[in-house]
mmCIF file of C-alpha atoms in Angstrom:
data_model
loop_
_atom_site.group_PDB
_atom_site.id
_atom_site.type_symbol
_atom_site.label_atom_id
_atom_site.label_comp_id
_atom_site.label_asym_id
_atom_site.label_seq_id
_atom_site.Cartn_x
_atom_site.Cartn_y
_atom_site.Cartn_z
ATOM 1 C CA MET A 6 107.344 122.739 49.876
ATOM 2 C CA THR A 7 106.798 119.087 50.723
ATOM 3 C CA ALA A 8 108.280 116.721 48.175
ATOM 4 C CA THR A 9 105.834 114.673 46.173
ATOM 5 C CA PRO A 10 106.222 110.878 46.385
ATOM 6 C CA ASP A 11 107.676 110.801 42.872
ATOM 7 C CA ALA A 12 110.098 113.688 43.358
ATOM 8 C CA ARG A 13 113.696 113.012 42.321
ATOM 9 C CA PRO A 14 116.493 113.547 44.858
ATOM 10 C CA ARG A 15 118.293 116.857 44.474
ATOM 11 C CA GLY A 16 121.967 117.590 44.203
ATOM 12 C CA THR A 17 123.066 115.621 41.142
ATOM 13 C CA ARG A 18 124.781 117.728 38.496
ATOM 14 C CA LEU A 19 123.839 116.734 34.956
ATOM 15 C CA PRO A 20 124.981 117.842 31.501
ATOM 16 C CA ARG A 21 122.677 120.500 30.084
ATOM 17 C CA MET A 22 120.867 118.228 27.618
ATOM 18 C CA ALA A 23 120.409 115.504 30.230
ATOM 19 C CA ARG A 24 118.991 118.076 32.649
ATOM 20 C CA ARG A 25 116.644 119.377 29.977
ATOM 21 C CA ARG A 26 115.435 115.832 29.317
ATOM 22 C CA GLN A 27 114.870 115.324 33.044
ATOM 23 C CA LEU A 28 112.884 118.560 33.309
ATOM 24 C CA LEU A 29 110.748 117.702 30.298
ATOM 25 C CA GLY A 30 109.996 114.282 31.747
ATOM 26 C CA ALA A 31 108.895 115.771 35.044
ATOM 27 C CA ALA A 32 106.831 118.429 33.295
ATOM 28 C CA GLN A 33 105.075 115.841 31.154
ATOM 29 C CA GLU A 34 104.027 113.901 34.237
ATOM 30 C CA VAL A 35 102.564 117.022 35.853
ATOM 31 C CA PHE A 36 100.888 118.421 32.731
ATOM 32 C CA VAL A 37 99.302 115.069 31.860
ATOM 33 C CA ALA A 38 98.047 114.529 35.404
ATOM 34 C CA GLN A 39 96.766 118.048 36.066
ATOM 35 C CA GLY A 40 96.456 119.914 32.785
ATOM 36 C CA TYR A 41 98.296 123.101 31.933
ATOM 37 C CA HIS A 42 96.325 125.524 34.069
ATOM 38 C CA ALA A 43 96.544 123.531 37.300
ATOM 39 C CA ALA A 44 100.206 122.637 36.866
ATOM 40 C CA ALA A 45 102.690 124.679 38.903
ATOM 41 C CA MET A 46 106.354 125.319 38.164
ATOM 42 C CA ASP A 47 107.076 124.647 41.845
ATOM 43 C CA GLU A 48 105.682 121.149 41.510
ATOM 44 C CA ILE A 49 107.526 120.481 38.243
ATOM 45 C CA ALA A 50 110.816 121.540 39.836
ATOM 46 C CA GLU A 51 110.109 119.393 42.884
ATOM 47 C CA ARG A 52 109.178 116.429 40.688
ATOM 48 C CA ALA A 53 112.466 116.826 38.803
ATOM 49 C CA GLY A 54 114.460 117.200 42.014
ATOM 50 C CA VAL A 55 115.789 120.669 41.165
ATOM 51 C CA SER A 56 115.316 124.186 42.471
ATOM 52 C CA LYS A 57 112.995 126.577 40.670
ATOM 53 C CA PRO A 58 115.927 128.761 39.536
ATOM 54 C CA VAL A 59 117.422 125.713 37.780
ATOM 55 C CA LEU A 60 114.105 125.077 36.029
ATOM 56 C CA TYR A 61 113.940 128.717 34.911
ATOM 57 C CA GLN A 62 117.492 128.538 33.574
ATOM 58 C CA HIS A 63 116.214 126.067 30.990
ATOM 59 C CA PHE A 64 112.673 127.350 30.432
ATOM 60 C CA PRO A 65 111.739 131.007 31.057
ATOM 61 C CA GLY A 66 108.117 130.162 31.846
ATOM 62 C CA LYS A 67 105.443 127.491 32.024
ATOM 63 C CA LEU A 68 104.209 128.143 28.482
ATOM 64 C CA GLU A 69 107.696 127.733 27.000
ATOM 65 C CA LEU A 70 108.047 124.452 28.882
ATOM 66 C CA TYR A 71 104.711 123.236 27.592
ATOM 67 C CA LEU A 72 105.521 124.270 24.014
ATOM 68 C CA ALA A 73 108.838 122.411 24.148
ATOM 69 C CA LEU A 74 106.977 119.240 25.116
ATOM 70 C CA LEU A 75 104.315 119.831 22.491
ATOM 71 C CA ASP A 76 106.938 120.348 19.777
ATOM 72 C CA GLU A 77 108.656 117.105 20.739
ATOM 73 C CA HIS A 78 105.535 114.949 20.732
ATOM 74 C CA ALA A 79 103.906 116.533 17.689
ATOM 75 C CA GLU A 80 107.104 115.866 15.757
ATOM 76 C CA ALA A 81 107.104 112.277 17.040
ATOM 77 C CA LEU A 82 103.570 111.789 15.710
ATOM 78 C CA VAL A 83 104.453 113.194 12.286
ATOM 79 C CA ASN A 84 107.569 111.017 12.083
ATOM 80 C CA THR A 85 105.594 107.923 13.075
ATOM 81 C CA VAL A 86 103.049 108.555 10.319
ATOM 82 C CA ARG A 87 105.824 109.246 7.791
ATOM 83 C CA ASP A 88 107.553 105.980 8.695
ATOM 84 C CA ALA A 89 104.248 104.129 8.300
ATOM 85 C CA LEU A 90 103.630 105.557 4.843
ATOM 86 C CA GLU A 91 107.174 104.787 3.724
ATOM 87 C CA SER A 92 107.190 101.269 5.164
ATOM 88 C CA THR A 93 105.511 99.662 2.132
ATOM 89 C CA SER A 94 104.372 100.353 -1.428
ATOM 90 C CA ASP A 95 101.178 98.329 -0.964
ATOM 91 C CA ASN A 96 98.358 100.799 -0.392
ATOM 92 C CA ARG A 97 96.166 98.533 1.697
ATOM 93 C CA THR A 98 99.108 97.849 4.013
ATOM 94 C CA ARG A 99 99.867 101.573 4.048
ATOM 95 C CA VAL A 100 96.376 102.324 5.336
ATOM 96 C CA GLN A 101 96.749 99.791 8.128
ATOM 97 C CA ALA A 102 100.224 101.056 9.010
ATOM 98 C CA SER A 103 98.910 104.628 9.169
ATOM 99 C CA MET A 104 96.095 103.639 11.513
ATOM 100 C CA GLN A 105 98.581 101.729 13.635
ATOM 101 C CA ALA A 106 100.779 104.837 13.840
ATOM 102 C CA PHE A 107 97.996 106.781 15.551
ATOM 103 C CA TYR A 108 97.108 103.903 17.862
ATOM 104 C CA ASP A 109 100.777 103.512 18.789
ATOM 105 C CA PHE A 110 100.981 107.227 19.557
ATOM 106 C CA VAL A 111 97.847 107.232 21.711
ATOM 107 C CA ALA A 112 98.887 104.056 23.537
ATOM 108 C CA GLY A 113 102.427 105.322 24.092
ATOM 109 C CA GLU A 114 104.074 105.519 27.467
ATOM 110 C CA GLY A 115 103.420 108.652 29.501
ATOM 111 C CA GLU A 116 100.141 109.613 27.796
ATOM 112 C CA ALA A 117 101.944 112.211 25.688
ATOM 113 C CA TYR A 118 99.032 112.154 23.240
ATOM 114 C CA ARG A 119 97.020 114.208 25.752
ATOM 115 C CA LEU A 120 99.344 117.160 25.177
ATOM 116 C CA VAL A 121 98.643 117.048 21.437
ATOM 117 C CA PHE A 122 95.010 115.921 21.213
ATOM 118 C CA GLU A 123 93.452 116.878 24.548
ATOM 119 C CA SER A 124 95.269 120.019 25.660
ATOM 120 C CA ASP A 125 93.358 122.477 27.840
ATOM 121 C CA LEU A 126 95.386 125.148 26.049
ATOM 122 C CA ARG A 127 94.103 124.587 22.502
ATOM 123 C CA ASN A 128 92.702 128.121 22.274
ATOM 124 C CA VAL A 129 96.126 129.684 22.862
ATOM 125 C CA ALA A 130 97.561 130.658 19.472
ATOM 126 C CA PRO A 131 101.021 128.999 19.651
ATOM 127 C CA VAL A 132 99.515 125.758 20.955
ATOM 128 C CA ARG A 133 96.755 125.711 18.360
ATOM 129 C CA ALA A 134 99.275 126.453 15.602
ATOM 130 C CA ARG A 135 101.474 123.523 16.584
ATOM 131 C CA VAL A 136 98.595 121.066 16.815
ATOM 132 C CA GLU A 137 97.173 122.213 13.489
ATOM 133 C CA ARG A 138 100.599 122.004 11.860
ATOM 134 C CA ALA A 139 101.030 118.396 12.993
ATOM 135 C CA ASN A 140 97.564 117.471 11.694
ATOM 136 C CA HIS A 141 98.224 119.225 8.390
ATOM 137 C CA GLN A 142 101.597 117.557 7.954
ATOM 138 C CA CYS A 143 100.059 114.129 8.501
ATOM 139 C CA ALA A 144 97.180 114.918 6.131
ATOM 140 C CA GLU A 145 99.555 116.271 3.473
ATOM 141 C CA MET A 146 101.714 113.147 3.563
ATOM 142 C CA ILE A 147 98.653 110.942 3.143
ATOM 143 C CA ALA A 148 97.277 113.240 0.432
ATOM 144 C CA ARG A 149 100.494 112.945 -1.590
ATOM 145 C CA VAL A 150 100.170 109.162 -1.621
ATOM 146 C CA ILE A 151 96.513 109.422 -2.654
ATOM 147 C CA GLN A 152 97.349 111.875 -5.434
ATOM 148 C CA THR A 153 100.171 109.708 -6.707
ATOM 149 C CA ASP A 154 98.012 106.624 -6.973
ATOM 150 C CA THR A 155 94.586 108.008 -7.950
ATOM 151 C CA ASP A 156 93.057 110.629 -10.200
ATOM 152 C CA ALA A 157 91.886 112.707 -7.205
ATOM 153 C CA PRO A 158 92.631 116.450 -7.554
ATOM 154 C CA SER A 159 94.923 117.940 -4.900
ATOM 155 C CA ASP A 160 92.149 119.573 -2.887
ATOM 156 C CA GLU A 161 90.136 116.342 -2.807
ATOM 157 C CA ALA A 162 93.216 114.320 -1.911
ATOM 158 C CA TYR A 163 93.959 116.672 0.980
ATOM 159 C CA LEU A 164 90.369 116.442 2.224
ATOM 160 C CA LEU A 165 90.647 112.654 2.142
ATOM 161 C CA GLY A 166 93.962 112.842 3.989
ATOM 162 C CA MET A 167 92.465 115.017 6.705
ATOM 163 C CA GLY A 168 89.474 112.672 6.951
ATOM 164 C CA LEU A 169 91.762 109.685 7.484
ATOM 165 C CA VAL A 170 93.743 111.587 10.122
ATOM 166 C CA GLY A 171 90.536 112.467 11.949
ATOM 167 C CA MET A 172 89.279 108.885 11.759
ATOM 168 C CA ALA A 173 92.534 107.541 13.150
ATOM 169 C CA GLU A 174 92.825 110.083 15.959
ATOM 170 C CA VAL A 175 89.230 109.978 17.187
ATOM 171 C CA SER A 176 88.915 106.201 17.018
ATOM 172 C CA ALA A 177 92.243 105.673 18.780
ATOM 173 C CA ARG A 178 91.309 108.019 21.603
ATOM 174 C CA TYR A 179 87.907 106.366 21.950
ATOM 175 C CA TRP A 180 89.533 102.918 22.000
ATOM 176 C CA LEU A 181 91.831 104.009 24.822
ATOM 177 C CA SER A 182 88.961 105.609 26.776
ATOM 178 C CA GLN A 183 87.235 102.226 26.783
ATOM 179 C CA HIS A 184 90.190 100.762 28.671
ATOM 180 C CA ARG A 185 91.384 98.795 25.629
ATOM 181 C CA ALA A 186 88.319 96.536 25.745
ATOM 182 C CA ILE A 187 89.172 95.519 22.165
ATOM 183 C CA PRO A 188 92.749 94.304 21.601
ATOM 184 C CA LYS A 189 94.842 97.017 19.997
ATOM 185 C CA ASP A 190 95.701 95.094 16.832
ATOM 186 C CA THR A 191 92.027 94.194 16.362
ATOM 187 C CA ALA A 192 90.935 97.820 16.759
ATOM 188 C CA GLU A 193 93.574 98.959 14.257
ATOM 189 C CA LYS A 194 92.444 96.392 11.705
ATOM 190 C CA ILE A 195 88.765 97.310 12.095
ATOM 191 C CA ILE A 196 89.422 101.002 11.437
ATOM 192 C CA ALA A 197 91.907 100.231 8.657
ATOM 193 C CA ARG A 198 89.291 98.035 6.981
ATOM 194 C CA LEU A 199 86.755 100.852 7.167
ATOM 195 C CA ALA A 200 89.261 103.346 5.746
ATOM 196 C CA TRP A 201 90.403 100.986 2.974
ATOM 197 C CA ARG A 202 86.853 100.264 1.832
ATOM 198 C CA GLY A 203 86.379 103.972 1.323
ATOM 199 C CA ILE A 204 89.722 104.987 -0.156
ATOM 200 C CA SER A 205 90.014 101.969 -2.454
ATOM 201 C CA GLY A 206 86.884 103.121 -4.291
ATOM 202 C CA PHE A 207 88.852 105.896 -6.002
ATOM 203 C CA PRO A 208 90.128 104.903 -9.476
ATOM 204 C CA MET A 209 93.820 104.049 -9.622
ATOM 205 C CA THR A 210 96.039 105.810 -12.150
ATOM 206 C CA ASN A 211 97.614 102.518 -13.246
#
């Protein structure tokens, strides 16, 4: 097989975790560029500069490789949202920080957001379960803050949390699709202002 222009040179022995990181990086490049179905393990191995047997020593198949990447980036999204919510006790600032978390994720290096939000494998049960779990975790964290600070019942708070997650995700992806025509910080503030005007209408508990 002819090496791709970005293929890494072969022959370097790496510690297991470093090799795994290298393989995941190569796989992300191929999956993002081609989608799951068009991606080939041969190309991922070539991109990483290893033989296919080495790739299969770490990941028994293409789905397992994809799920490992999805787990990593879904967890990164959840952690980014958690950090945003915990960064301040001021609710208006929290809303803006939460919107920024999604914009940061979508604008991140390597277009990892495509694996979470735009996967061509969303109808496959383990992929769908991971994406839904990440969305639910983000919505639950937001819902807990809403419930703490308002009189909203738990089911209403969760619905609001999921609505804010959807607003952040969809608007961030749209912003990126428009080639960042609006500066990122401006886009974040616009959506945060919209979200705050809605959420601030709920009576505070104190």
